[in-house]
Amino acid sequence: MKIAISAESTIDLTKELLNEYDIHTIPFTVSLGNKEGLDGEITSEEIINFVSETNQLPKTSAVNSFQYTEHFEKLLKEYDAIIHFSLSSEMSVACNNAKIASEEFQNVYIIDTRSLSTGIALLAMYARKLANKGLEAEDIVEAVLNRIPSNQTSFVLSRLDYLYKGGRCNGLSYLAAALLKIRPQIVVKNGAMHPRSKYVGKYDRCIVKYVNDTLESFNTPDLEEVFITSTTATPEQILTVKKMLIERGFKNIHITNAGATITSHCGENCLGILYLNDGNEKGQYLG
């Protein structure tokens, strides 16, 4: 059986990784005032410049069911089945729209990843590896669902104004955080974003604290794959985090930039490490 792996543009993978893992994407729509474009065509830099110049957040629109139907029909001309990985249903209607579209087909499977960005990518890449081994679609879906609770998706922010403008923190909290230079850690839990730790001081030092805390708290990683995903991290910041992950024993360290949709909600100076926290004492996943 030839199986297509599909996801929305919120998977935040590079073109090279999309090609390597044969993952097909369908984009969200992003609006910058009167300008409208697709996630991938509109860049993170444009998002940040727009907010800086207008003091307004962009608007993002999920893929609708008609667009999914066209996407699935196109893939089924080449593939026997589709496993589609959707942005968490707690964050977007995209997953529900995909499920509605899938009802027109017998061989399209929708997975609510309960995650975002390269947290989605970790699951999609795992599915591709299983498909390459010859597993049937139903067995791949079951294996992926078993790993979703172990998906460690988190990031640290240098500023809260995007969350404030988006209604995700109140004015008093935003003002206090700005004055005290609080850098919050956000974790994805049960499909939604939640604050976890708070760091104070220079952002570079907060990044190091965040990585150490994450590795200590989620300390049974599958060391095969890890992502460093950011909006506007400097090469020096990326290198610092990469060295820390190498010391921890991660084998494949992927460095990616967040796309326009994710940047619209997280803003500049956002960095996260993402991995599946279901390894054994040797960092191996034996599922």
PDB file of C-alpha atoms in Angstrom:
ATOM      1  CA  MET A   1       0.000   0.000   0.000  1.00  0.00           C
ATOM      2  CA  LYS A   2       1.321   3.430  -0.971  1.00  0.00           C
ATOM      3  CA  ILE A   3       0.566   5.832   1.885  1.00  0.00           C
ATOM      4  CA  ALA A   4       0.614   9.637   1.724  1.00  0.00           C
ATOM      5  CA  ILE A   5       1.628  11.589   4.818  1.00  0.00           C
ATOM      6  CA  SER A   6      -0.070  14.971   4.929  1.00  0.00           C
ATOM      7  CA  ALA A   7      -0.176  17.985   7.242  1.00  0.00           C
ATOM      8  CA  GLU A   8      -1.042  21.665   7.362  1.00  0.00           C
ATOM      9  CA  SER A   9       1.658  24.292   6.867  1.00  0.00           C
ATOM     10  CA  THR A  10       1.815  24.635  10.659  1.00  0.00           C
ATOM     11  CA  ILE A  11       4.121  21.600  10.642  1.00  0.00           C
ATOM     12  CA  ASP A  12       6.973  24.119  10.119  1.00  0.00           C
ATOM     13  CA  LEU A  13       9.309  21.769   8.248  1.00  0.00           C
ATOM     14  CA  THR A  14      11.972  22.847   5.790  1.00  0.00           C
ATOM     15  CA  LYS A  15      11.491  21.995   2.125  1.00  0.00           C
ATOM     16  CA  GLU A  16      14.397  19.555   2.428  1.00  0.00           C
ATOM     17  CA  LEU A  17      12.750  17.605   5.260  1.00  0.00           C
ATOM     18  CA  LEU A  18       9.359  17.676   3.543  1.00  0.00           C
ATOM     19  CA  ASN A  19      10.975  16.119   0.485  1.00  0.00           C
ATOM     20  CA  GLU A  20      13.042  13.629   2.465  1.00  0.00           C
ATOM     21  CA  TYR A  21      10.010  12.317   4.355  1.00  0.00           C
ATOM     22  CA  ASP A  22       7.573  12.749   1.450  1.00  0.00           C
ATOM     23  CA  ILE A  23       5.186  14.911   3.490  1.00  0.00           C
ATOM     24  CA  HIS A  24       2.535  16.896   1.622  1.00  0.00           C
ATOM     25  CA  THR A  25       1.270  20.157   3.121  1.00  0.00           C
ATOM     26  CA  ILE A  26      -1.764  22.372   2.714  1.00  0.00           C
ATOM     27  CA  PRO A  27      -1.407  26.006   3.833  1.00  0.00           C
ATOM     28  CA  PHE A  28      -3.265  28.216   6.267  1.00  0.00           C
ATOM     29  CA  THR A  29      -4.157  31.718   5.040  1.00  0.00           C
ATOM     30  CA  VAL A  30      -2.588  34.782   6.667  1.00  0.00           C
ATOM     31  CA  SER A  31      -3.951  38.344   6.459  1.00  0.00           C
ATOM     32  CA  LEU A  32      -1.784  41.406   7.052  1.00  0.00           C
ATOM     33  CA  GLY A  33      -4.338  44.185   6.960  1.00  0.00           C
ATOM     34  CA  ASN A  34      -5.493  44.355   3.339  1.00  0.00           C
ATOM     35  CA  LYS A  35      -2.823  41.891   2.187  1.00  0.00           C
ATOM     36  CA  GLU A  36      -3.740  38.222   2.168  1.00  0.00           C
ATOM     37  CA  GLY A  37      -1.498  35.300   1.330  1.00  0.00           C
ATOM     38  CA  LEU A  38      -0.651  31.710   2.118  1.00  0.00           C
ATOM     39  CA  ASP A  39       1.476  30.523   5.005  1.00  0.00           C
ATOM     40  CA  GLY A  40       4.787  29.887   3.293  1.00  0.00           C
ATOM     41  CA  GLU A  41       4.369  32.746   0.862  1.00  0.00           C
ATOM     42  CA  ILE A  42       4.052  35.286   3.665  1.00  0.00           C
ATOM     43  CA  THR A  43       7.180  35.070   5.788  1.00  0.00           C
ATOM     44  CA  SER A  44       7.788  35.361   9.507  1.00  0.00           C
ATOM     45  CA  GLU A  45       9.782  38.517   8.838  1.00  0.00           C
ATOM     46  CA  GLU A  46       6.732  40.101   7.190  1.00  0.00           C
ATOM     47  CA  ILE A  47       4.636  39.152  10.218  1.00  0.00           C
ATOM     48  CA  ILE A  48       7.052  40.797  12.635  1.00  0.00           C
ATOM     49  CA  ASN A  49       7.406  43.932  10.516  1.00  0.00           C
ATOM     50  CA  PHE A  50       3.622  44.243  10.206  1.00  0.00           C
ATOM     51  CA  VAL A  51       3.094  44.061  13.972  1.00  0.00           C
ATOM     52  CA  SER A  52       5.911  46.533  14.582  1.00  0.00           C
ATOM     53  CA  GLU A  53       4.522  49.044  12.091  1.00  0.00           C
ATOM     54  CA  THR A  54       0.793  48.730  12.836  1.00  0.00           C
ATOM     55  CA  ASN A  55       0.653  47.487  16.433  1.00  0.00           C
ATOM     56  CA  GLN A  56      -1.880  44.938  15.197  1.00  0.00           C
ATOM     57  CA  LEU A  57      -1.716  41.172  14.974  1.00  0.00           C
ATOM     58  CA  PRO A  58      -2.165  39.364  11.642  1.00  0.00           C
ATOM     59  CA  LYS A  59      -5.215  37.177  11.198  1.00  0.00           C
ATOM     60  CA  THR A  60      -4.864  33.509  10.358  1.00  0.00           C
ATOM     61  CA  SER A  61      -7.504  31.357   8.699  1.00  0.00           C
ATOM     62  CA  ALA A  62      -7.643  27.587   8.945  1.00  0.00           C
ATOM     63  CA  VAL A  63      -7.978  25.356   5.910  1.00  0.00           C
ATOM     64  CA  ASN A  64     -11.672  24.772   5.154  1.00  0.00           C
ATOM     65  CA  SER A  65     -13.313  21.433   4.393  1.00  0.00           C
ATOM     66  CA  PHE A  66     -13.594  22.144   0.652  1.00  0.00           C
ATOM     67  CA  GLN A  67      -9.855  22.833   0.438  1.00  0.00           C
ATOM     68  CA  TYR A  68      -9.154  19.593   2.298  1.00  0.00           C
ATOM     69  CA  THR A  69     -11.398  17.661  -0.088  1.00  0.00           C
ATOM     70  CA  GLU A  70      -9.453  18.974  -3.078  1.00  0.00           C
ATOM     71  CA  HIS A  71      -6.152  18.218  -1.318  1.00  0.00           C
ATOM     72  CA  PHE A  72      -7.167  14.637  -0.515  1.00  0.00           C
ATOM     73  CA  GLU A  73      -8.564  13.997  -4.008  1.00  0.00           C
ATOM     74  CA  LYS A  74      -5.294  15.120  -5.551  1.00  0.00           C
ATOM     75  CA  LEU A  75      -3.201  12.870  -3.310  1.00  0.00           C
ATOM     76  CA  LEU A  76      -5.414   9.837  -3.893  1.00  0.00           C
ATOM     77  CA  LYS A  77      -4.582   9.969  -7.581  1.00  0.00           C
ATOM     78  CA  GLU A  78      -1.092   8.830  -6.603  1.00  0.00           C
ATOM     79  CA  TYR A  79      -1.527   7.144  -3.207  1.00  0.00           C
ATOM     80  CA  ASP A  80      -3.754   4.369  -1.873  1.00  0.00           C
ATOM     81  CA  ALA A  81      -4.357   5.985   1.523  1.00  0.00           C
ATOM     82  CA  ILE A  82      -3.691   9.240   3.376  1.00  0.00           C
ATOM     83  CA  ILE A  83      -2.725   9.867   6.981  1.00  0.00           C
ATOM     84  CA  HIS A  84      -3.226  13.560   7.703  1.00  0.00           C
ATOM     85  CA  PHE A  85      -1.684  15.254  10.743  1.00  0.00           C
ATOM     86  CA  SER A  86      -3.640  18.258  12.001  1.00  0.00           C
ATOM     87  CA  LEU A  87      -2.839  21.151  14.286  1.00  0.00           C
ATOM     88  CA  SER A  88      -4.342  20.534  17.736  1.00  0.00           C
ATOM     89  CA  SER A  89      -8.129  20.766  17.758  1.00  0.00           C
ATOM     90  CA  GLU A  90      -7.811  22.845  20.942  1.00  0.00           C
ATOM     91  CA  MET A  91      -6.099  25.584  18.911  1.00  0.00           C
ATOM     92  CA  SER A  92      -7.848  25.537  15.546  1.00  0.00           C
ATOM     93  CA  VAL A  93     -10.918  24.311  13.661  1.00  0.00           C
ATOM     94  CA  ALA A  94      -8.595  22.862  11.017  1.00  0.00           C
ATOM     95  CA  CYS A  95      -8.718  19.361  12.475  1.00  0.00           C
ATOM     96  CA  ASN A  96     -12.519  19.306  12.526  1.00  0.00           C
ATOM     97  CA  ASN A  97     -12.639  20.621   8.957  1.00  0.00           C
ATOM     98  CA  ALA A  98     -10.262  17.873   7.876  1.00  0.00           C
ATOM     99  CA  LYS A  99     -12.432  15.248   9.565  1.00  0.00           C
ATOM    100  CA  ILE A 100     -15.515  16.538   7.752  1.00  0.00           C
ATOM    101  CA  ALA A 101     -13.705  16.301   4.415  1.00  0.00           C
ATOM    102  CA  SER A 102     -12.383  12.819   5.197  1.00  0.00           C
ATOM    103  CA  GLU A 103     -15.927  11.465   5.520  1.00  0.00           C
ATOM    104  CA  GLU A 104     -16.151  11.517   1.724  1.00  0.00           C
ATOM    105  CA  PHE A 105     -13.371   8.928   1.507  1.00  0.00           C
ATOM    106  CA  GLN A 106     -12.772   5.460   2.916  1.00  0.00           C
ATOM    107  CA  ASN A 107      -9.016   5.623   3.125  1.00  0.00           C
ATOM    108  CA  VAL A 108      -8.252   9.024   4.664  1.00  0.00           C
ATOM    109  CA  TYR A 109      -7.238   9.073   8.326  1.00  0.00           C
ATOM    110  CA  ILE A 110      -7.148  12.293  10.373  1.00  0.00           C
ATOM    111  CA  ILE A 111      -4.890  12.518  13.411  1.00  0.00           C
ATOM    112  CA  ASP A 112      -5.452  15.252  15.985  1.00  0.00           C
ATOM    113  CA  THR A 113      -1.810  15.693  16.990  1.00  0.00           C
ATOM    114  CA  ARG A 114      -2.679  17.728  20.110  1.00  0.00           C
ATOM    115  CA  SER A 115       0.420  19.700  19.185  1.00  0.00           C
ATOM    116  CA  LEU A 116       1.778  22.440  16.943  1.00  0.00           C
ATOM    117  CA  SER A 117       4.765  23.267  14.766  1.00  0.00           C
ATOM    118  CA  THR A 118       7.488  20.622  14.717  1.00  0.00           C
ATOM    119  CA  GLY A 119       5.691  18.718  17.455  1.00  0.00           C
ATOM    120  CA  ILE A 120       3.443  17.731  14.556  1.00  0.00           C
ATOM    121  CA  ALA A 121       6.517  16.980  12.451  1.00  0.00           C
ATOM    122  CA  LEU A 122       7.860  14.444  14.958  1.00  0.00           C
ATOM    123  CA  LEU A 123       4.690  12.372  14.585  1.00  0.00           C
ATOM    124  CA  ALA A 124       4.496  12.720  10.812  1.00  0.00           C
ATOM    125  CA  MET A 125       8.127  11.681  10.376  1.00  0.00           C
ATOM    126  CA  TYR A 126       7.553   8.647  12.594  1.00  0.00           C
ATOM    127  CA  ALA A 127       4.557   7.701  10.456  1.00  0.00           C
ATOM    128  CA  ARG A 128       6.647   7.935   7.289  1.00  0.00           C
ATOM    129  CA  LYS A 129       9.279   5.636   8.796  1.00  0.00           C
ATOM    130  CA  LEU A 130       6.581   3.064   9.572  1.00  0.00           C
ATOM    131  CA  ALA A 131       5.071   3.393   6.109  1.00  0.00           C
ATOM    132  CA  ASN A 132       8.495   2.800   4.581  1.00  0.00           C
ATOM    133  CA  LYS A 133       8.655  -0.439   6.572  1.00  0.00           C
ATOM    134  CA  GLY A 134       5.461  -1.600   4.894  1.00  0.00           C
ATOM    135  CA  LEU A 135       2.970  -1.200   7.747  1.00  0.00           C
ATOM    136  CA  GLU A 136      -0.701  -0.788   6.896  1.00  0.00           C
ATOM    137  CA  ALA A 137      -2.341   2.605   7.428  1.00  0.00           C
ATOM    138  CA  GLU A 138      -4.486   1.433  10.359  1.00  0.00           C
ATOM    139  CA  ASP A 139      -1.422   0.089  12.183  1.00  0.00           C
ATOM    140  CA  ILE A 140       0.496   3.317  11.585  1.00  0.00           C
ATOM    141  CA  VAL A 141      -2.367   5.389  12.965  1.00  0.00           C
ATOM    142  CA  GLU A 142      -2.530   3.236  16.089  1.00  0.00           C
ATOM    143  CA  ALA A 143       1.228   3.496  16.646  1.00  0.00           C
ATOM    144  CA  VAL A 144       1.176   7.283  16.209  1.00  0.00           C
ATOM    145  CA  LEU A 145      -1.751   7.725  18.608  1.00  0.00           C
ATOM    146  CA  ASN A 146       0.184   5.823  21.247  1.00  0.00           C
ATOM    147  CA  ARG A 147       3.013   8.374  21.054  1.00  0.00           C
ATOM    148  CA  ILE A 148       0.955  11.567  21.182  1.00  0.00           C
ATOM    149  CA  PRO A 149       0.877  11.763  25.022  1.00  0.00           C
ATOM    150  CA  SER A 150       4.692  11.723  25.027  1.00  0.00           C
ATOM    151  CA  ASN A 151       5.073  14.655  22.649  1.00  0.00           C
ATOM    152  CA  GLN A 152       7.210  17.272  24.417  1.00  0.00           C
ATOM    153  CA  THR A 153       6.398  20.572  22.729  1.00  0.00           C
ATOM    154  CA  SER A 154       7.455  23.745  24.518  1.00  0.00           C
ATOM    155  CA  PHE A 155       9.139  27.074  23.920  1.00  0.00           C
ATOM    156  CA  VAL A 156      10.388  30.174  25.689  1.00  0.00           C
ATOM    157  CA  LEU A 157       9.332  33.715  24.764  1.00  0.00           C
ATOM    158  CA  SER A 158      11.279  36.920  25.199  1.00  0.00           C
ATOM    159  CA  ARG A 159       8.143  39.082  25.114  1.00  0.00           C
ATOM    160  CA  LEU A 160       4.440  38.784  25.792  1.00  0.00           C
ATOM    161  CA  ASP A 161       2.995  41.455  23.532  1.00  0.00           C
ATOM    162  CA  TYR A 162       1.825  38.982  20.873  1.00  0.00           C
ATOM    163  CA  LEU A 163       0.020  36.918  23.508  1.00  0.00           C
ATOM    164  CA  TYR A 164      -1.372  40.133  25.002  1.00  0.00           C
ATOM    165  CA  LYS A 165      -2.621  41.468  21.663  1.00  0.00           C
ATOM    166  CA  GLY A 166      -4.115  38.058  20.941  1.00  0.00           C
ATOM    167  CA  GLY A 167      -6.019  38.081  24.235  1.00  0.00           C
ATOM    168  CA  ARG A 168      -3.955  35.321  25.830  1.00  0.00           C
ATOM    169  CA  CYS A 169      -2.747  37.314  28.832  1.00  0.00           C
ATOM    170  CA  ASN A 170      -4.351  40.234  30.648  1.00  0.00           C
ATOM    171  CA  GLY A 171      -2.996  43.775  30.675  1.00  0.00           C
ATOM    172  CA  LEU A 172      -1.721  43.664  34.252  1.00  0.00           C
ATOM    173  CA  SER A 173       0.224  40.442  33.654  1.00  0.00           C
ATOM    174  CA  TYR A 174       1.638  41.858  30.439  1.00  0.00           C
ATOM    175  CA  LEU A 175       2.777  45.088  32.119  1.00  0.00           C
ATOM    176  CA  ALA A 176       4.367  43.240  35.044  1.00  0.00           C
ATOM    177  CA  ALA A 177       6.147  40.827  32.747  1.00  0.00           C
ATOM    178  CA  ALA A 178       7.455  43.669  30.582  1.00  0.00           C
ATOM    179  CA  LEU A 179       8.757  45.646  33.555  1.00  0.00           C
ATOM    180  CA  LEU A 180      10.409  42.634  35.196  1.00  0.00           C
ATOM    181  CA  LYS A 181      11.679  41.187  31.906  1.00  0.00           C
ATOM    182  CA  ILE A 182       9.947  37.880  32.557  1.00  0.00           C
ATOM    183  CA  ARG A 183      10.490  35.278  29.824  1.00  0.00           C
ATOM    184  CA  PRO A 184       7.739  32.643  30.127  1.00  0.00           C
ATOM    185  CA  GLN A 185       8.053  29.012  29.182  1.00  0.00           C
ATOM    186  CA  ILE A 186       4.960  27.773  27.347  1.00  0.00           C
ATOM    187  CA  VAL A 187       4.207  24.056  27.138  1.00  0.00           C
ATOM    188  CA  VAL A 188       1.589  22.280  25.066  1.00  0.00           C
ATOM    189  CA  LYS A 189      -0.444  20.073  27.373  1.00  0.00           C
ATOM    190  CA  ASN A 190      -3.682  18.290  26.498  1.00  0.00           C
ATOM    191  CA  GLY A 191      -3.601  20.043  23.156  1.00  0.00           C
ATOM    192  CA  ALA A 192      -3.482  23.612  24.505  1.00  0.00           C
ATOM    193  CA  MET A 193      -0.787  26.120  25.453  1.00  0.00           C
ATOM    194  CA  HIS A 194      -0.086  26.610  29.162  1.00  0.00           C
ATOM    195  CA  PRO A 195       2.508  28.690  31.052  1.00  0.00           C
ATOM    196  CA  ARG A 196       4.969  26.595  33.033  1.00  0.00           C
ATOM    197  CA  SER A 197       8.163  28.282  34.228  1.00  0.00           C
ATOM    198  CA  LYS A 198       9.116  31.952  34.321  1.00  0.00           C
ATOM    199  CA  TYR A 199      12.643  33.159  33.691  1.00  0.00           C
ATOM    200  CA  VAL A 200      14.024  36.586  34.448  1.00  0.00           C
ATOM    201  CA  GLY A 201      16.953  38.362  32.846  1.00  0.00           C
ATOM    202  CA  LYS A 202      18.699  38.409  29.506  1.00  0.00           C
ATOM    203  CA  TYR A 203      17.054  36.249  26.896  1.00  0.00           C
ATOM    204  CA  ASP A 204      20.248  34.323  26.065  1.00  0.00           C
ATOM    205  CA  ARG A 205      20.557  33.150  29.670  1.00  0.00           C
ATOM    206  CA  CYS A 206      16.857  32.349  29.834  1.00  0.00           C
ATOM    207  CA  ILE A 207      17.195  30.108  26.783  1.00  0.00           C
ATOM    208  CA  VAL A 208      19.903  28.074  28.540  1.00  0.00           C
ATOM    209  CA  LYS A 209      17.770  27.789  31.682  1.00  0.00           C
ATOM    210  CA  TYR A 210      14.763  26.753  29.614  1.00  0.00           C
ATOM    211  CA  VAL A 211      16.673  23.993  27.795  1.00  0.00           C
ATOM    212  CA  ASN A 212      18.163  22.656  31.038  1.00  0.00           C
ATOM    213  CA  ASP A 213      14.779  22.694  32.787  1.00  0.00           C
ATOM    214  CA  THR A 214      13.059  20.967  29.876  1.00  0.00           C
ATOM    215  CA  LEU A 215      15.658  18.211  29.607  1.00  0.00           C
ATOM    216  CA  GLU A 216      15.507  17.681  33.369  1.00  0.00           C
ATOM    217  CA  SER A 217      11.714  17.633  33.556  1.00  0.00           C
ATOM    218  CA  PHE A 218      11.120  15.559  30.414  1.00  0.00           C
ATOM    219  CA  ASN A 219      14.065  13.270  31.003  1.00  0.00           C
ATOM    220  CA  THR A 220      13.237  10.097  29.067  1.00  0.00           C
ATOM    221  CA  PRO A 221      13.609  11.368  25.504  1.00  0.00           C
ATOM    222  CA  ASP A 222      13.732   9.269  22.382  1.00  0.00           C
ATOM    223  CA  LEU A 223      17.161  10.512  21.328  1.00  0.00           C
ATOM    224  CA  GLU A 224      16.639   9.749  17.649  1.00  0.00           C
ATOM    225  CA  GLU A 225      15.081  13.095  16.657  1.00  0.00           C
ATOM    226  CA  VAL A 226      14.889  16.577  18.167  1.00  0.00           C
ATOM    227  CA  PHE A 227      13.941  19.964  16.762  1.00  0.00           C
ATOM    228  CA  ILE A 228      15.217  23.418  17.549  1.00  0.00           C
ATOM    229  CA  THR A 229      12.451  25.619  16.175  1.00  0.00           C
ATOM    230  CA  SER A 230      12.452  29.397  16.458  1.00  0.00           C
ATOM    231  CA  THR A 231      11.071  32.564  14.952  1.00  0.00           C
ATOM    232  CA  THR A 232      14.092  34.897  15.044  1.00  0.00           C
ATOM    233  CA  ALA A 233      16.830  33.131  17.010  1.00  0.00           C
ATOM    234  CA  THR A 234      20.387  34.209  16.284  1.00  0.00           C
ATOM    235  CA  PRO A 235      22.984  31.740  14.974  1.00  0.00           C
ATOM    236  CA  GLU A 236      24.760  32.026  18.336  1.00  0.00           C
ATOM    237  CA  GLN A 237      21.615  31.091  20.249  1.00  0.00           C
ATOM    238  CA  ILE A 238      20.980  28.124  17.956  1.00  0.00           C
ATOM    239  CA  LEU A 239      24.571  26.938  18.343  1.00  0.00           C
ATOM    240  CA  THR A 240      24.350  27.133  22.145  1.00  0.00           C
ATOM    241  CA  VAL A 241      21.191  25.017  22.201  1.00  0.00           C
ATOM    242  CA  LYS A 242      22.585  22.564  19.660  1.00  0.00           C
ATOM    243  CA  LYS A 243      25.676  21.952  21.809  1.00  0.00           C
ATOM    244  CA  MET A 244      23.449  21.252  24.810  1.00  0.00           C
ATOM    245  CA  LEU A 245      21.412  18.715  22.842  1.00  0.00           C
ATOM    246  CA  ILE A 246      24.546  17.027  21.514  1.00  0.00           C
ATOM    247  CA  GLU A 247      25.810  16.671  25.091  1.00  0.00           C
ATOM    248  CA  ARG A 248      22.477  15.085  26.040  1.00  0.00           C
ATOM    249  CA  GLY A 249      22.977  12.506  23.295  1.00  0.00           C
ATOM    250  CA  PHE A 250      20.464  13.460  20.618  1.00  0.00           C
ATOM    251  CA  LYS A 251      21.386  11.998  17.242  1.00  0.00           C
ATOM    252  CA  ASN A 252      19.482  14.000  14.631  1.00  0.00           C
ATOM    253  CA  ILE A 253      19.150  17.661  15.541  1.00  0.00           C
ATOM    254  CA  HIS A 254      16.902  19.508  13.090  1.00  0.00           C
ATOM    255  CA  ILE A 255      16.930  23.307  12.976  1.00  0.00           C
ATOM    256  CA  THR A 256      13.814  24.971  11.575  1.00  0.00           C
ATOM    257  CA  ASN A 257      12.094  28.343  11.513  1.00  0.00           C
ATOM    258  CA  ALA A 258       8.473  28.803  12.546  1.00  0.00           C
ATOM    259  CA  GLY A 259       6.200  29.734   9.681  1.00  0.00           C
ATOM    260  CA  ALA A 260       3.854  32.699   9.400  1.00  0.00           C
ATOM    261  CA  THR A 261       0.924  31.099  11.243  1.00  0.00           C
ATOM    262  CA  ILE A 262       2.928  30.092  14.311  1.00  0.00           C
ATOM    263  CA  THR A 263       4.842  33.386  14.323  1.00  0.00           C
ATOM    264  CA  SER A 264       1.533  35.265  14.298  1.00  0.00           C
ATOM    265  CA  HIS A 265       0.729  33.764  17.691  1.00  0.00           C
ATOM    266  CA  CYS A 266       4.172  33.519  19.313  1.00  0.00           C
ATOM    267  CA  GLY A 267       5.998  36.555  17.951  1.00  0.00           C
ATOM    268  CA  GLU A 268       9.677  37.232  17.566  1.00  0.00           C
ATOM    269  CA  ASN A 269      12.359  35.826  19.859  1.00  0.00           C
ATOM    270  CA  CYS A 270      10.560  32.547  20.441  1.00  0.00           C
ATOM    271  CA  LEU A 271      12.594  29.341  20.652  1.00  0.00           C
ATOM    272  CA  GLY A 272      11.645  25.786  21.498  1.00  0.00           C
ATOM    273  CA  ILE A 273      13.106  22.298  21.685  1.00  0.00           C
ATOM    274  CA  LEU A 274      10.710  19.540  20.692  1.00  0.00           C
ATOM    275  CA  TYR A 275      11.086  15.772  21.044  1.00  0.00           C
ATOM    276  CA  LEU A 276       9.187  12.610  21.925  1.00  0.00           C
ATOM    277  CA  ASN A 277       9.688  11.842  25.598  1.00  0.00           C
ATOM    278  CA  ASP A 278       9.133   8.078  25.480  1.00  0.00           C
ATOM    279  CA  GLY A 279      12.639   6.621  25.345  1.00  0.00           C
ATOM    280  CA  ASN A 280      14.168   4.106  27.741  1.00  0.00           C
ATOM    281  CA  GLU A 281      17.233   4.592  29.936  1.00  0.00           C
ATOM    282  CA  LYS A 282      19.371   4.507  26.783  1.00  0.00           C
ATOM    283  CA  GLY A 283      17.206   7.043  24.995  1.00  0.00           C
ATOM    284  CA  GLN A 284      15.746   4.472  22.627  1.00  0.00           C
ATOM    285  CA  TYR A 285      12.111   4.112  21.688  1.00  0.00           C
ATOM    286  CA  LEU A 286      11.191   0.430  21.639  1.00  0.00           C
ATOM    287  CA  GLY A 287       7.573   0.691  20.488  1.00  0.00           C
TER     288      GLY A 287
END
